[in-house]
């Protein structure tokens, strides 16, 4: 028997069963499955904007990988009416440039730095056509010395023309939106927004002062930013935190540069030679 209490709770001699609901997560696309038109990055007529938090000559992942991604995506796009625009941070203060890029690599204008980026893309990455076809735009930025991070000044979305809002790729969406100026949201501005998560800021926060408070707050803030500003999240590794389970996938969207494989082959040859025995890093006595 059971009684219906005044609070509407059933009390009686019966067992309760605990039900665990698995988190919802997107499944990978199936072979032959049609792609939703607004999300089809493979459509060469699409106008794509890639926004990142760093630029060459700073050889950090969020400078190099988005540049190569943007360059790769330009292939065949201009003839189909599409385009790829890479948005990079312009450090206005010479002191910021000196700390980030080094004393011998300072730029007077964004155009001067753009030439440096295109030259690297052409000569080092061997992507001559992409170095000419890729569009590059700049947003004003500053360096937070304590965090060694670059943040925007002003509303980045206001810099994007209304007729080029097909798809946006946010490299580090949480980072881009921590100090975001008031303005139109990314998901309202663009038809489709993909966030690529590079960094485990939660782990960084664990090593900072007041980590007991800072780390959980960082985890919540990162999840909030990713969930609010992206339709889809791509994590580079499964070791990264869960930001929005129903939106995220783990995919290696960086690929591997040929130069990396060439370096491996060269090292293999060296280690098999007489010099390999005295190699300072990989030798048996290292």
Coordinates of C-alpha atoms in Angstrom, one line a residue:
X1 CA 0.0 0.0 0.0
X2 CA 1.1 3.6 -0.4
X3 CA -0.1 7.0 0.7
X4 CA -0.4 10.2 -1.4
X5 CA 1.1 12.8 0.9
X6 CA 0.3 16.5 0.8
X7 CA 3.4 17.1 -1.2
X8 CA 2.4 14.7 -3.9
X9 CA 5.1 12.1 -3.0
X10 CA 4.2 8.4 -3.2
X11 CA 5.3 6.5 -0.2
X12 CA 5.1 2.7 -0.1
X13 CA 6.8 -0.7 0.0
X14 CA 8.2 -0.8 -3.5
X15 CA 11.6 -0.6 -5.1
X16 CA 12.7 2.4 -7.0
X17 CA 14.8 2.1 -10.2
X18 CA 17.5 4.7 -10.9
X19 CA 17.6 5.6 -14.6
X20 CA 20.8 7.0 -16.1
X21 CA 20.4 9.0 -19.2
X22 CA 23.4 9.1 -21.5
X23 CA 24.5 12.5 -22.8
X24 CA 23.4 13.3 -26.3
X25 CA 26.3 13.6 -28.7
X26 CA 26.3 14.1 -32.5
X27 CA 27.0 11.1 -34.6
X28 CA 29.5 11.2 -37.6
X29 CA 28.1 11.6 -41.0
X30 CA 27.2 8.3 -42.8
X31 CA 28.6 7.6 -46.3
X32 CA 26.2 9.0 -49.0
X33 CA 24.3 11.0 -46.4
X34 CA 23.3 14.5 -47.8
X35 CA 24.9 17.5 -46.0
X36 CA 22.7 20.3 -44.8
X37 CA 23.3 23.1 -47.3
X38 CA 24.2 25.8 -44.8
X39 CA 26.8 23.6 -43.2
X40 CA 28.5 22.4 -46.3
X41 CA 32.1 23.7 -46.2
X42 CA 32.9 21.6 -49.2
X43 CA 30.6 23.8 -51.3
X44 CA 33.2 25.9 -53.2
X45 CA 30.7 28.8 -53.7
X46 CA 30.5 29.4 -49.9
X47 CA 32.2 32.4 -48.4
X48 CA 34.1 31.3 -45.3
X49 CA 35.6 33.4 -42.6
X50 CA 38.3 31.9 -40.3
X51 CA 38.9 33.9 -37.1
X52 CA 41.9 33.1 -34.9
X53 CA 43.8 34.5 -31.9
X54 CA 47.4 34.6 -33.2
X55 CA 49.4 35.4 -36.3
X56 CA 52.8 34.8 -37.8
X57 CA 55.6 35.4 -37.1
X58 CA 54.5 33.9 -33.7
X59 CA 54.9 30.2 -34.5
X60 CA 52.1 29.0 -32.2
X61 CA 49.5 26.5 -33.1
X62 CA 46.6 29.1 -33.4
X63 CA 48.7 31.1 -35.9
X64 CA 50.1 28.3 -38.1
X65 CA 47.2 25.8 -38.2
X66 CA 44.4 28.2 -39.1
X67 CA 46.6 29.8 -41.8
X68 CA 47.2 26.4 -43.4
X69 CA 43.6 25.5 -43.0
X70 CA 42.5 28.7 -44.7
X71 CA 45.0 28.2 -47.5
X72 CA 43.9 24.7 -48.1
X73 CA 40.3 25.7 -48.3
X74 CA 40.9 28.3 -51.0
X75 CA 41.6 25.6 -53.6
X76 CA 39.0 25.9 -56.4
X77 CA 36.9 28.4 -54.5
X78 CA 37.5 31.5 -56.5
X79 CA 36.4 30.0 -59.8
X80 CA 33.2 28.8 -58.0
X81 CA 32.4 32.3 -56.7
X82 CA 33.4 31.6 -53.1
X83 CA 36.2 32.9 -50.9
X84 CA 38.1 32.3 -47.7
X85 CA 39.0 35.2 -45.4
X86 CA 41.4 34.8 -42.6
X87 CA 41.0 37.3 -39.7
X88 CA 44.2 37.9 -37.7
X89 CA 44.9 40.0 -34.7
X90 CA 46.8 43.3 -35.3
X91 CA 48.9 44.2 -32.2
X92 CA 48.9 48.0 -32.3
X93 CA 51.4 48.6 -29.6
X94 CA 55.1 48.1 -30.5
X95 CA 55.8 46.7 -27.0
X96 CA 53.2 44.0 -27.6
X97 CA 54.7 43.1 -30.9
X98 CA 58.2 42.9 -29.4
X99 CA 57.1 40.6 -26.7
X100 CA 55.2 38.3 -29.0
X101 CA 57.2 38.4 -32.2
X102 CA 60.7 39.3 -31.0
X103 CA 62.8 42.5 -31.3
X104 CA 63.7 41.9 -34.9
X105 CA 60.2 41.4 -36.2
X106 CA 58.0 44.4 -35.7
X107 CA 55.6 45.8 -38.2
X108 CA 54.5 49.4 -38.8
X109 CA 51.3 48.5 -40.6
X110 CA 49.0 45.5 -41.0
X111 CA 49.9 45.5 -44.7
X112 CA 53.5 44.9 -43.8
X113 CA 52.7 42.0 -41.6
X114 CA 50.3 40.6 -44.2
X115 CA 53.2 40.5 -46.7
X116 CA 55.2 38.5 -44.2
X117 CA 52.4 36.0 -43.8
X118 CA 51.9 35.6 -47.5
X119 CA 55.7 35.2 -48.1
X120 CA 55.8 32.4 -45.5
X121 CA 52.8 30.7 -47.1
X122 CA 54.4 30.9 -50.5
X123 CA 58.0 30.0 -49.7
X124 CA 57.8 27.9 -46.6
X125 CA 54.5 26.2 -46.9
X126 CA 54.9 25.9 -50.7
X127 CA 51.3 27.1 -51.3
X128 CA 51.9 29.8 -54.0
X129 CA 48.3 30.0 -55.4
X130 CA 46.8 30.1 -51.9
X131 CA 49.2 32.9 -50.9
X132 CA 47.7 35.0 -53.7
X133 CA 44.0 34.0 -53.4
X134 CA 43.6 33.9 -49.6
X135 CA 42.0 37.1 -48.2
X136 CA 43.4 38.4 -45.0
X137 CA 41.7 40.9 -42.7
X138 CA 42.8 42.3 -39.4
X139 CA 41.2 43.2 -36.1
X140 CA 42.7 45.4 -33.4
X141 CA 44.2 43.5 -30.5
X142 CA 46.3 43.7 -27.4
X143 CA 48.5 41.3 -25.4
X144 CA 47.7 40.3 -21.8
X145 CA 51.3 39.9 -20.5
X146 CA 50.3 37.8 -17.5
X147 CA 48.5 35.2 -19.6
X148 CA 50.7 35.7 -22.7
X149 CA 47.5 35.8 -24.7
X150 CA 46.1 38.1 -27.4
X151 CA 42.6 39.5 -27.1
X152 CA 40.5 41.6 -29.5
X153 CA 39.6 45.3 -29.1
X154 CA 36.2 46.1 -30.5
X155 CA 33.4 44.1 -32.2
X156 CA 34.9 41.7 -34.7
X157 CA 31.6 40.7 -36.2
X158 CA 31.0 44.3 -37.3
X159 CA 34.0 44.0 -39.6
X160 CA 32.4 41.2 -41.7
X161 CA 30.3 42.4 -44.7
X162 CA 26.7 41.3 -44.6
X163 CA 27.0 39.5 -48.0
X164 CA 29.8 37.2 -46.8
X165 CA 28.2 35.5 -43.8
X166 CA 27.9 31.9 -45.0
X167 CA 30.2 30.0 -42.6
X168 CA 32.5 31.1 -39.8
X169 CA 35.2 29.0 -38.2
X170 CA 36.2 30.3 -34.8
X171 CA 39.7 29.1 -33.8
X172 CA 39.5 28.9 -30.0
X173 CA 35.9 30.2 -29.6
X174 CA 36.2 30.5 -25.9
X175 CA 39.4 32.6 -26.1
X176 CA 37.8 34.8 -28.8
X177 CA 34.8 35.6 -26.6
X178 CA 36.2 36.1 -23.1
X179 CA 36.6 39.8 -23.6
X180 CA 34.1 40.2 -26.4
X181 CA 32.9 43.7 -27.1
X182 CA 29.1 44.2 -27.3
X183 CA 27.8 43.4 -30.7
X184 CA 25.9 40.9 -32.9
X185 CA 26.4 37.3 -31.8
X186 CA 28.4 35.0 -34.1
X187 CA 25.4 32.6 -34.5
X188 CA 23.1 35.5 -35.5
X189 CA 25.7 36.9 -37.9
X190 CA 26.6 33.7 -39.7
X191 CA 24.4 30.9 -41.1
X192 CA 26.7 28.3 -39.6
X193 CA 29.5 28.6 -37.0
X194 CA 32.1 26.0 -36.2
X195 CA 34.3 26.3 -33.2
X196 CA 37.7 24.5 -33.1
X197 CA 39.0 23.9 -29.6
X198 CA 42.8 23.9 -29.4
X199 CA 43.7 24.4 -25.7
X200 CA 42.8 22.9 -22.3
X201 CA 42.5 26.1 -20.4
X202 CA 41.1 24.3 -17.4
X203 CA 44.4 22.6 -16.9
X204 CA 46.3 25.9 -17.3
X205 CA 44.0 27.4 -14.6
X206 CA 44.9 24.6 -12.2
X207 CA 48.5 26.0 -12.1
X208 CA 47.6 29.6 -11.6
X209 CA 47.0 31.5 -8.4
X210 CA 43.7 30.8 -6.6
X211 CA 43.3 27.7 -8.7
X212 CA 40.6 26.3 -6.4
X213 CA 38.3 29.1 -7.6
X214 CA 39.9 29.9 -10.9
X215 CA 39.9 26.4 -12.5
X216 CA 36.2 25.6 -12.0
X217 CA 35.3 29.1 -13.1
X218 CA 37.4 28.7 -16.2
X219 CA 35.7 25.4 -17.0
X220 CA 32.3 27.0 -16.7
X221 CA 33.3 30.1 -18.7
X222 CA 34.8 28.0 -21.6
X223 CA 31.7 25.8 -21.8
X224 CA 29.5 28.9 -21.7
X225 CA 31.4 30.6 -24.6
X226 CA 31.5 27.5 -26.8
X227 CA 27.8 26.7 -26.2
X228 CA 26.7 30.3 -26.8
X229 CA 28.7 31.1 -29.9
X230 CA 28.9 27.9 -32.0
X231 CA 26.5 25.6 -33.8
X232 CA 29.2 22.8 -33.9
X233 CA 32.3 22.2 -31.9
X234 CA 35.4 20.3 -33.1
X235 CA 37.9 19.2 -30.4
X236 CA 41.4 18.3 -31.5
X237 CA 41.7 15.6 -28.8
X238 CA 39.4 13.6 -26.5
X239 CA 41.5 14.8 -23.6
X240 CA 39.9 18.2 -23.8
X241 CA 37.0 19.0 -21.5
X242 CA 33.4 18.5 -22.4
X243 CA 32.0 21.9 -23.4
X244 CA 28.7 21.1 -25.1
X245 CA 28.2 17.4 -25.5
X246 CA 25.3 17.7 -28.0
X247 CA 27.5 19.9 -30.3
X248 CA 31.0 18.5 -30.2
X249 CA 33.0 15.9 -32.1
X250 CA 36.7 14.9 -31.8
X251 CA 38.4 15.2 -35.2
X252 CA 42.0 15.7 -36.4
X253 CA 41.3 18.7 -38.6
X254 CA 44.9 19.8 -38.7
X255 CA 46.5 17.0 -40.7
X256 CA 50.2 16.6 -40.9
X257 CA 52.5 18.8 -42.9
X258 CA 55.0 17.2 -45.3
X259 CA 57.8 19.1 -43.6
X260 CA 57.1 17.1 -40.4
X261 CA 57.4 13.8 -42.2
X262 CA 60.5 14.9 -44.0
X263 CA 62.1 15.8 -40.6
X264 CA 61.2 12.3 -39.4
X265 CA 62.9 10.7 -42.4
X266 CA 66.0 12.8 -42.0
X267 CA 66.2 11.9 -38.3
X268 CA 65.8 8.2 -39.1
X269 CA 68.7 8.3 -41.5
X270 CA 70.8 10.1 -39.0
X271 CA 70.1 7.6 -36.2
X272 CA 71.0 4.7 -38.5
X273 CA 74.4 6.3 -39.2
X274 CA 77.5 6.5 -37.1
X275 CA 76.4 10.0 -35.9
X276 CA 73.3 8.5 -34.4
X277 CA 75.2 7.0 -31.5
X278 CA 76.1 10.5 -30.3
X279 CA 72.9 12.3 -31.1
X280 CA 72.2 14.7 -28.2
X281 CA 68.5 13.8 -27.9
X282 CA 67.7 10.4 -29.5
X283 CA 71.1 8.7 -29.2
X284 CA 71.5 5.7 -26.8
X285 CA 73.7 7.8 -24.5
X286 CA 71.3 10.9 -24.4

